[in-house]
Amino acid sequence: MTADVYAAVHAAANWLDEHNGAGHTELMARILKVTEEAGEVAAAWIGATGQNPRKGVTHTYGDVAAELADVAFTALVAIDSLGFDPADVVAACAAKVTGRLDVPAMSGGTHS
């Protein structure tokens, strides 16, 4: 399943290249898109917790999770657009975090 995610990331980056180009400005837009998506997470959280008394509860935790997934996917597309393998970058990040937690590295599944 993980390979399917990274295949979709690469396909999305290629699709954006074909439709929007791949120059410096487009790369900047893809990076800024991560921030836009994060704002949608914040809006969903506010809606899920009813923090806007005028609107009340307008979202679910499932909506928040879906918005978080949008952030993650958008970030992976930006990494791919920078010319890096998102799977390698995420694996390196996971290893860094695991090292900080002083827990054994996870074994088992692969992302191939």
CSV table of N, CA, C and O in Angstrom, one decimal:
chain,number,residue,atom,x,y,z
A,1,MET,N,0.8,-1.2,0.0
A,1,MET,CA,0.0,0.0,0.0
A,1,MET,C,0.9,1.3,0.0
A,1,MET,O,0.5,2.2,-0.7
A,2,THR,N,2.0,1.3,0.7
A,2,THR,CA,2.8,2.4,0.8
A,2,THR,C,3.3,2.8,-0.6
A,2,THR,O,3.4,4.0,-0.9
A,3,ALA,N,3.7,1.8,-1.4
A,3,ALA,CA,4.2,2.0,-2.7
A,3,ALA,C,3.1,2.8,-3.5
A,3,ALA,O,3.4,3.6,-4.4
A,4,ASP,N,1.8,2.4,-3.3
A,4,ASP,CA,0.8,3.1,-4.0
A,4,ASP,C,0.7,4.6,-3.7
A,4,ASP,O,0.4,5.4,-4.5
A,5,VAL,N,1.0,4.9,-2.4
A,5,VAL,CA,1.0,6.3,-2.0
A,5,VAL,C,2.1,7.1,-2.7
A,5,VAL,O,1.8,8.1,-3.3
A,6,TYR,N,3.3,6.5,-2.7
A,6,TYR,CA,4.4,7.2,-3.4
A,6,TYR,C,4.2,7.3,-4.9
A,6,TYR,O,4.6,8.2,-5.5
A,7,ALA,N,3.6,6.2,-5.5
A,7,ALA,CA,3.2,6.3,-6.9
A,7,ALA,C,2.2,7.4,-7.2
A,7,ALA,O,2.4,8.2,-8.1
A,8,ALA,N,1.3,7.6,-6.3
A,8,ALA,CA,0.3,8.6,-6.4
A,8,ALA,C,0.9,10.0,-6.3
A,8,ALA,O,0.6,11.0,-7.0
A,9,VAL,N,1.9,10.1,-5.3
A,9,VAL,CA,2.6,11.4,-5.1
A,9,VAL,C,3.3,11.7,-6.4
A,9,VAL,O,3.3,12.9,-6.9
A,10,HIS,N,4.1,10.8,-7.0
A,10,HIS,CA,4.8,11.1,-8.2
A,10,HIS,C,3.9,11.4,-9.3
A,10,HIS,O,4.2,12.3,-10.1
A,11,ALA,N,2.8,10.7,-9.4
A,11,ALA,CA,1.8,11.0,-10.5
A,11,ALA,C,1.3,12.4,-10.3
A,11,ALA,O,1.1,13.1,-11.3
A,12,ALA,N,1.0,12.8,-9.1
A,12,ALA,CA,0.4,14.2,-8.9
A,12,ALA,C,1.5,15.2,-9.2
A,12,ALA,O,1.1,16.2,-9.8
A,13,ALA,N,2.7,15.0,-8.8
A,13,ALA,CA,3.8,16.0,-9.2
A,13,ALA,C,3.9,16.1,-10.7
A,13,ALA,O,4.1,17.2,-11.2
A,14,ASN,N,3.9,14.9,-11.4
A,14,ASN,CA,4.0,15.0,-12.9
A,14,ASN,C,2.8,15.7,-13.5
A,14,ASN,O,3.0,16.4,-14.4
A,15,TRP,N,1.6,15.4,-13.0
A,15,TRP,CA,0.4,16.1,-13.5
A,15,TRP,C,0.5,17.6,-13.3
A,15,TRP,O,0.2,18.3,-14.2
A,16,LEU,N,1.0,18.0,-12.1
A,16,LEU,CA,1.2,19.4,-11.9
A,16,LEU,C,2.2,20.0,-12.9
A,16,LEU,O,2.0,21.1,-13.4
A,17,ASP,N,3.3,19.3,-13.1
A,17,ASP,CA,4.3,19.7,-14.0
A,17,ASP,C,3.7,19.9,-15.4
A,17,ASP,O,4.0,21.0,-16.1
A,18,GLU,N,2.9,19.0,-15.8
A,18,GLU,CA,2.3,19.1,-17.2
A,18,GLU,C,1.3,20.2,-17.3
A,18,GLU,O,1.2,20.9,-18.3
A,19,HIS,N,0.6,20.5,-16.2
A,19,HIS,CA,-0.4,21.6,-16.3
A,19,HIS,C,0.0,23.0,-15.9
A,19,HIS,O,-0.5,24.0,-16.4
A,20,ASN,N,1.0,23.0,-15.0
A,20,ASN,CA,1.4,24.3,-14.4
A,20,ASN,C,2.9,24.6,-14.7
A,20,ASN,O,3.3,25.7,-14.4
A,21,GLY,N,3.6,23.7,-15.2
A,21,GLY,CA,5.1,23.9,-15.4
A,21,GLY,C,5.8,23.5,-14.2
A,21,GLY,O,5.3,23.0,-13.2
A,22,ALA,N,7.1,23.6,-14.3
A,22,ALA,CA,8.0,23.1,-13.2
A,22,ALA,C,9.0,24.1,-12.7
A,22,ALA,O,10.0,23.7,-12.1
A,23,GLY,N,8.8,25.3,-13.0
A,23,GLY,CA,9.8,26.4,-12.7
A,23,GLY,C,9.8,26.7,-11.2
A,23,GLY,O,9.1,26.2,-10.4
A,24,HIS,N,10.6,27.7,-10.9
A,24,HIS,CA,10.8,28.2,-9.5
A,24,HIS,C,9.5,28.6,-8.9
A,24,HIS,O,9.2,28.3,-7.7
A,25,THR,N,8.7,29.4,-9.7
A,25,THR,CA,7.5,29.9,-9.1
A,25,THR,C,6.5,28.8,-8.8
A,25,THR,O,5.8,28.8,-7.8
A,26,GLU,N,6.4,27.8,-9.7
A,26,GLU,CA,5.6,26.6,-9.4
A,26,GLU,C,6.0,25.9,-8.2
A,26,GLU,O,5.2,25.4,-7.4
A,27,LEU,N,7.3,25.7,-8.0
A,27,LEU,CA,7.8,25.0,-6.9
A,27,LEU,C,7.5,25.8,-5.6
A,27,LEU,O,7.0,25.2,-4.6
A,28,MET,N,7.6,27.1,-5.6
A,28,MET,CA,7.2,27.9,-4.5
A,28,MET,C,5.7,27.7,-4.2
A,28,MET,O,5.3,27.6,-3.0
A,29,ALA,N,4.9,27.7,-5.2
A,29,ALA,CA,3.4,27.5,-5.0
A,29,ALA,C,3.2,26.1,-4.3
A,29,ALA,O,2.3,26.0,-3.4
A,30,ARG,N,3.9,25.1,-4.7
A,30,ARG,CA,3.7,23.8,-4.1
A,30,ARG,C,4.1,23.7,-2.7
A,30,ARG,O,3.5,23.1,-1.9
A,31,ILE,N,5.1,24.5,-2.4
A,31,ILE,CA,5.6,24.5,-1.0
A,31,ILE,C,4.6,25.3,-0.1
A,31,ILE,O,4.2,24.9,1.0
A,32,LEU,N,4.1,26.5,-0.7
A,32,LEU,CA,3.1,27.3,0.0
A,32,LEU,C,1.8,26.6,0.2
A,32,LEU,O,1.1,26.8,1.1
A,33,LYS,N,1.5,25.7,-0.7
A,33,LYS,CA,0.3,24.9,-0.7
A,33,LYS,C,0.2,24.1,0.6
A,33,LYS,O,-0.9,23.8,1.2
A,34,VAL,N,1.4,23.7,1.2
A,34,VAL,CA,1.4,22.9,2.4
A,34,VAL,C,0.8,23.8,3.5
A,34,VAL,O,0.0,23.3,4.4
A,35,THR,N,1.1,25.1,3.5
A,35,THR,CA,0.6,26.0,4.5
A,35,THR,C,-0.9,26.2,4.4
A,35,THR,O,-1.6,26.2,5.4
A,36,GLU,N,-1.3,26.3,3.1
A,36,GLU,CA,-2.8,26.4,2.9
A,36,GLU,C,-3.5,25.2,3.4
A,36,GLU,O,-4.5,25.4,4.1
A,37,GLU,N,-3.0,24.0,3.2
A,37,GLU,CA,-3.6,22.8,3.7
A,37,GLU,C,-3.6,22.8,5.2
A,37,GLU,O,-4.6,22.3,5.8
A,38,ALA,N,-2.5,23.3,5.8
A,38,ALA,CA,-2.5,23.3,7.3
A,38,ALA,C,-3.6,24.2,7.8
A,38,ALA,O,-4.1,23.9,8.9
A,39,GLY,N,-3.8,25.3,7.1
A,39,GLY,CA,-4.9,26.2,7.5
A,39,GLY,C,-6.3,25.5,7.5
A,39,GLY,O,-7.1,25.7,8.4
A,40,GLU,N,-6.5,24.6,6.6
A,40,GLU,CA,-7.7,23.8,6.5
A,40,GLU,C,-7.8,22.8,7.7
A,40,GLU,O,-8.9,22.5,8.2
A,41,VAL,N,-6.7,22.3,8.1
A,41,VAL,CA,-6.7,21.5,9.3
A,41,VAL,C,-7.1,22.3,10.5
A,41,VAL,O,-8.0,21.9,11.3
A,42,ALA,N,-6.6,23.5,10.7
A,42,ALA,CA,-7.0,24.4,11.8
A,42,ALA,C,-8.5,24.7,11.7
A,42,ALA,O,-9.2,24.6,12.8
A,43,ALA,N,-9.0,25.0,10.6
A,43,ALA,CA,-10.4,25.2,10.4
A,43,ALA,C,-11.3,24.0,10.8
A,43,ALA,O,-12.3,24.1,11.5
A,44,ALA,N,-10.8,22.8,10.4
A,44,ALA,CA,-11.5,21.6,10.7
A,44,ALA,C,-11.5,21.3,12.2
A,44,ALA,O,-12.5,20.9,12.8
A,45,TRP,N,-10.4,21.6,12.8
A,45,TRP,CA,-10.2,21.4,14.3
A,45,TRP,C,-11.2,22.3,15.0
A,45,TRP,O,-11.9,21.9,16.0
A,46,ILE,N,-11.2,23.6,14.6
A,46,ILE,CA,-12.1,24.6,15.2
A,46,ILE,C,-13.5,24.1,15.1
A,46,ILE,O,-14.3,24.2,16.0
A,47,GLY,N,-13.8,23.6,13.9
A,47,GLY,CA,-15.2,23.1,13.7
A,47,GLY,C,-15.5,21.9,14.4
A,47,GLY,O,-16.6,21.7,14.9
A,48,ALA,N,-14.5,21.0,14.6
A,48,ALA,CA,-14.8,19.7,15.3
A,48,ALA,C,-14.9,19.9,16.8
A,48,ALA,O,-15.6,19.2,17.5
A,49,THR,N,-14.3,21.0,17.3
A,49,THR,CA,-14.4,21.3,18.8
A,49,THR,C,-15.4,22.4,19.1
A,49,THR,O,-15.5,22.7,20.3
A,50,GLY,N,-16.0,22.9,18.1
A,50,GLY,CA,-17.1,23.9,18.3
A,50,GLY,C,-16.5,25.2,18.9
A,50,GLY,O,-17.2,25.9,19.7
A,51,GLN,N,-15.3,25.5,18.5
A,51,GLN,CA,-14.7,26.7,19.1
A,51,GLN,C,-15.2,28.0,18.6
A,51,GLN,O,-14.9,29.1,19.1
A,52,ASN,N,-16.0,28.0,17.5
A,52,ASN,CA,-16.7,29.2,17.0
A,52,ASN,C,-18.2,29.1,17.5
A,52,ASN,O,-19.0,28.4,16.9
A,53,PRO,N,-18.5,29.8,18.5
A,53,PRO,CA,-19.9,29.7,19.1
A,53,PRO,C,-21.0,30.1,18.1
A,53,PRO,O,-22.1,29.6,18.1
A,54,ARG,N,-20.6,30.9,17.1
A,54,ARG,CA,-21.6,31.3,16.1
A,54,ARG,C,-22.0,30.1,15.2
A,54,ARG,O,-23.1,29.9,14.8
A,55,LYS,N,-21.0,29.2,14.9
A,55,LYS,CA,-21.2,28.1,14.0
A,55,LYS,C,-21.4,26.8,14.7
A,55,LYS,O,-22.1,25.9,14.2
A,56,GLY,N,-20.9,26.7,15.9
A,56,GLY,CA,-21.0,25.4,16.6
A,56,GLY,C,-20.1,24.3,16.1
A,56,GLY,O,-19.1,24.6,15.4
A,57,VAL,N,-20.5,23.1,16.2
A,57,VAL,CA,-19.7,21.9,15.7
A,57,VAL,C,-20.1,21.7,14.3
A,57,VAL,O,-21.2,21.5,13.9
A,58,THR,N,-19.1,21.9,13.4
A,58,THR,CA,-19.3,21.8,12.0
A,58,THR,C,-18.5,20.7,11.3
A,58,THR,O,-18.7,20.4,10.1
A,59,HIS,N,-17.6,20.1,12.0
A,59,HIS,CA,-16.7,19.1,11.5
A,59,HIS,C,-16.6,17.9,12.5
A,59,HIS,O,-17.0,18.1,13.6
A,60,THR,N,-16.0,16.8,12.0
A,60,THR,CA,-15.7,15.7,12.8
A,60,THR,C,-14.2,15.5,13.0
A,60,THR,O,-13.5,16.1,12.2
A,61,TYR,N,-13.8,14.6,13.9
A,61,TYR,CA,-12.4,14.3,14.0
A,61,TYR,C,-12.0,13.6,12.7
A,61,TYR,O,-10.8,13.7,12.3
A,62,GLY,N,-12.9,12.9,12.0
A,62,GLY,CA,-12.6,12.3,10.7
A,62,GLY,C,-12.2,13.3,9.7
A,62,GLY,O,-11.3,13.1,8.9
A,63,ASP,N,-12.9,14.4,9.7
A,63,ASP,CA,-12.6,15.6,8.8
A,63,ASP,C,-11.2,16.1,9.1
A,63,ASP,O,-10.5,16.4,8.2
A,64,VAL,N,-10.9,16.2,10.4
A,64,VAL,CA,-9.6,16.7,10.8
A,64,VAL,C,-8.5,15.7,10.3
A,64,VAL,O,-7.5,16.1,9.7
A,65,ALA,N,-8.7,14.4,10.5
A,65,ALA,CA,-7.8,13.4,10.0
A,65,ALA,C,-7.6,13.5,8.5
A,65,ALA,O,-6.5,13.4,7.9
A,66,ALA,N,-8.7,13.7,7.8
A,66,ALA,CA,-8.6,13.8,6.3
A,66,ALA,C,-7.8,15.0,5.9
A,66,ALA,O,-7.0,15.0,4.9
A,67,GLU,N,-8.0,16.2,6.6
A,67,GLU,CA,-7.2,17.4,6.3
A,67,GLU,C,-5.8,17.2,6.6
A,67,GLU,O,-4.9,17.7,5.9
A,68,LEU,N,-5.5,16.4,7.7
A,68,LEU,CA,-4.1,16.1,8.0
A,68,LEU,C,-3.4,15.3,6.9
A,68,LEU,O,-2.3,15.5,6.5
A,69,ALA,N,-4.2,14.4,6.3
A,69,ALA,CA,-3.7,13.6,5.2
A,69,ALA,C,-3.4,14.4,4.0
A,69,ALA,O,-2.4,14.2,3.3
A,70,ASP,N,-4.3,15.4,3.8
A,70,ASP,CA,-4.0,16.4,2.7
A,70,ASP,C,-2.7,17.1,2.9
A,70,ASP,O,-2.0,17.3,1.9
A,71,VAL,N,-2.4,17.5,4.1
A,71,VAL,CA,-1.2,18.2,4.4
A,71,VAL,C,0.0,17.2,4.1
A,71,VAL,O,1.0,17.6,3.4
A,72,ALA,N,-0.1,16.0,4.6
A,72,ALA,CA,1.0,15.0,4.4
A,72,ALA,C,1.2,14.8,2.9
A,72,ALA,O,2.4,14.8,2.4
A,73,PHE,N,0.1,14.6,2.2
A,73,PHE,CA,0.3,14.3,0.7
A,73,PHE,C,0.8,15.5,0.0
A,73,PHE,O,1.7,15.3,-0.9
A,74,THR,N,0.4,16.7,0.3
A,74,THR,CA,0.9,17.9,-0.3
A,74,THR,C,2.3,18.1,0.0
A,74,THR,O,3.1,18.5,-0.9
A,75,ALA,N,2.8,17.8,1.2
A,75,ALA,CA,4.2,17.9,1.5
A,75,ALA,C,5.0,16.9,0.7
A,75,ALA,O,6.1,17.2,0.2
A,76,LEU,N,4.5,15.7,0.6
A,76,LEU,CA,5.2,14.7,-0.2
A,76,LEU,C,5.3,15.1,-1.7
A,76,LEU,O,6.4,14.9,-2.3
A,77,VAL,N,4.3,15.7,-2.2
A,77,VAL,CA,4.4,16.2,-3.6
A,77,VAL,C,5.4,17.3,-3.7
A,77,VAL,O,6.2,17.3,-4.7
A,78,ALA,N,5.5,18.2,-2.7
A,78,ALA,CA,6.5,19.2,-2.7
A,78,ALA,C,7.9,18.6,-2.7
A,78,ALA,O,8.8,19.1,-3.4
A,79,ILE,N,8.1,17.6,-1.8
A,79,ILE,CA,9.4,16.9,-1.8
A,79,ILE,C,9.8,16.3,-3.1
A,79,ILE,O,10.9,16.5,-3.6
A,80,ASP,N,8.8,15.6,-3.7
A,80,ASP,CA,9.1,15.0,-5.1
A,80,ASP,C,9.4,16.1,-6.1
A,80,ASP,O,10.3,16.0,-6.9
A,81,SER,N,8.7,17.2,-6.0
A,81,SER,CA,8.9,18.4,-6.9
A,81,SER,C,10.3,19.0,-6.7
A,81,SER,O,10.9,19.6,-7.7
A,82,LEU,N,10.9,18.9,-5.5
A,82,LEU,CA,12.2,19.3,-5.3
A,82,LEU,C,13.3,18.4,-5.9
A,82,LEU,O,14.5,18.7,-5.9
A,83,GLY,N,12.9,17.2,-6.4
A,83,GLY,CA,13.8,16.3,-7.0
A,83,GLY,C,14.3,15.2,-6.0
A,83,GLY,O,15.2,14.5,-6.4
A,84,PHE,N,13.6,15.1,-4.9
A,84,PHE,CA,14.0,14.1,-3.9
A,84,PHE,C,13.0,12.9,-3.9
A,84,PHE,O,11.8,13.1,-4.3
A,85,ASP,N,13.4,11.8,-3.5
A,85,ASP,CA,12.5,10.6,-3.4
A,85,ASP,C,11.8,10.8,-2.0
A,85,ASP,O,12.4,10.7,-1.0
A,86,PRO,N,10.5,11.0,-2.1
A,86,PRO,CA,9.7,11.2,-0.8
A,86,PRO,C,9.9,10.1,0.2
A,86,PRO,O,10.0,10.3,1.4
A,87,ALA,N,9.9,8.9,-0.3
A,87,ALA,CA,10.1,7.7,0.5
A,87,ALA,C,11.4,7.7,1.3
A,87,ALA,O,11.4,7.5,2.5
A,88,ASP,N,12.4,8.1,0.6
A,88,ASP,CA,13.8,8.2,1.3
A,88,ASP,C,13.8,9.3,2.3
A,88,ASP,O,14.3,9.2,3.4
A,89,VAL,N,13.2,10.5,2.0
A,89,VAL,CA,13.2,11.6,2.8
A,89,VAL,C,12.3,11.3,4.1
A,89,VAL,O,12.8,11.6,5.2
A,90,VAL,N,11.2,10.7,3.9
A,90,VAL,CA,10.4,10.3,5.1
A,90,VAL,C,11.0,9.3,5.9
A,90,VAL,O,11.0,9.3,7.1
A,91,ALA,N,11.7,8.3,5.3
A,91,ALA,CA,12.4,7.3,6.1
A,91,ALA,C,13.5,7.9,6.9
A,91,ALA,O,13.7,7.5,8.0
A,92,ALA,N,14.3,8.8,6.3
A,92,ALA,CA,15.3,9.5,7.0
A,92,ALA,C,14.8,10.3,8.2
A,92,ALA,O,15.3,10.3,9.3
A,93,CYS,N,13.6,10.9,8.0
A,93,CYS,CA,13.0,11.7,9.1
A,93,CYS,C,12.5,10.8,10.2
A,93,CYS,O,12.7,11.0,11.4
A,94,ALA,N,11.9,9.6,9.8
A,94,ALA,CA,11.5,8.7,10.8
A,94,ALA,C,12.6,8.1,11.6
A,94,ALA,O,12.5,8.0,12.8
A,95,ALA,N,13.7,7.9,10.9
A,95,ALA,CA,14.9,7.4,11.6
A,95,ALA,C,15.5,8.4,12.6
A,95,ALA,O,15.8,8.1,13.7
A,96,LYS,N,15.4,9.7,12.2
A,96,LYS,CA,15.9,10.8,13.1
A,96,LYS,C,15.0,10.9,14.3
A,96,LYS,O,15.5,11.0,15.4
A,97,VAL,N,13.7,10.8,14.1
A,97,VAL,CA,12.7,10.9,15.2
A,97,VAL,C,12.9,9.7,16.1
A,97,VAL,O,12.9,9.8,17.3
A,98,THR,N,13.0,8.5,15.5
A,98,THR,CA,13.2,7.3,16.3
A,98,THR,C,14.4,7.4,17.2
A,98,THR,O,14.4,7.0,18.4
A,99,GLY,N,15.5,7.9,16.6
A,99,GLY,CA,16.7,8.1,17.4
A,99,GLY,C,16.6,9.0,18.5
A,99,GLY,O,17.2,8.8,19.6
A,100,ARG,N,15.8,10.0,18.4
A,100,ARG,CA,15.5,11.0,19.5
A,100,ARG,C,14.7,10.3,20.6
A,100,ARG,O,14.8,10.7,21.7
A,101,LEU,N,13.9,9.4,20.2
A,101,LEU,CA,13.0,8.7,21.2
A,101,LEU,C,13.7,7.6,21.9
A,101,LEU,O,13.1,7.1,22.9
A,102,ASP,N,14.9,7.3,21.5
A,102,ASP,CA,15.6,6.2,22.2
A,102,ASP,C,14.8,4.9,22.2
A,102,ASP,O,14.7,4.2,23.2
A,103,VAL,N,14.2,4.6,21.0
A,103,VAL,CA,13.5,3.3,20.9
A,103,VAL,C,14.1,2.6,19.7
A,103,VAL,O,14.7,3.2,18.8
A,104,PRO,N,14.0,1.3,19.7
A,104,PRO,CA,14.6,0.5,18.5
A,104,PRO,C,13.9,0.9,17.2
A,104,PRO,O,12.7,1.2,17.2
A,105,ALA,N,14.6,0.9,16.2
A,105,ALA,CA,14.1,1.2,14.8
A,105,ALA,C,13.0,0.1,14.5
A,105,ALA,O,13.1,-1.0,14.9
A,106,MET,N,12.0,0.6,13.8
A,106,MET,CA,10.9,-0.3,13.5
A,106,MET,C,11.4,-1.3,12.4
A,106,MET,O,12.2,-0.9,11.5
A,107,SER,N,11.0,-2.5,12.5
A,107,SER,CA,11.4,-3.5,11.5
A,107,SER,C,10.1,-4.0,10.9
A,107,SER,O,9.0,-3.8,11.4
A,108,GLY,N,10.3,-4.7,9.8
A,108,GLY,CA,9.1,-5.3,9.1
A,108,GLY,C,8.9,-4.7,7.8
A,108,GLY,O,9.8,-4.7,7.0
A,109,GLY,N,7.8,-4.1,7.5
A,109,GLY,CA,7.4,-3.7,6.2
A,109,GLY,C,8.3,-2.8,5.5
A,109,GLY,O,9.2,-2.2,6.1
A,110,THR,N,8.1,-2.8,4.2
A,110,THR,CA,8.9,-1.9,3.3
A,110,THR,C,8.0,-1.0,2.6
A,110,THR,O,6.8,-1.1,2.6
A,111,HIS,N,8.6,-0.1,1.9
A,111,HIS,CA,7.8,0.9,1.1
A,111,HIS,C,7.9,0.6,-0.4
A,111,HIS,O,7.6,1.4,-1.2
A,112,SER,N,8.3,-0.6,-0.8
A,112,SER,CA,8.5,-0.8,-2.2
A,112,SER,C,7.3,-1.3,-2.9
A,112,SER,O,6.3,-1.5,-2.5
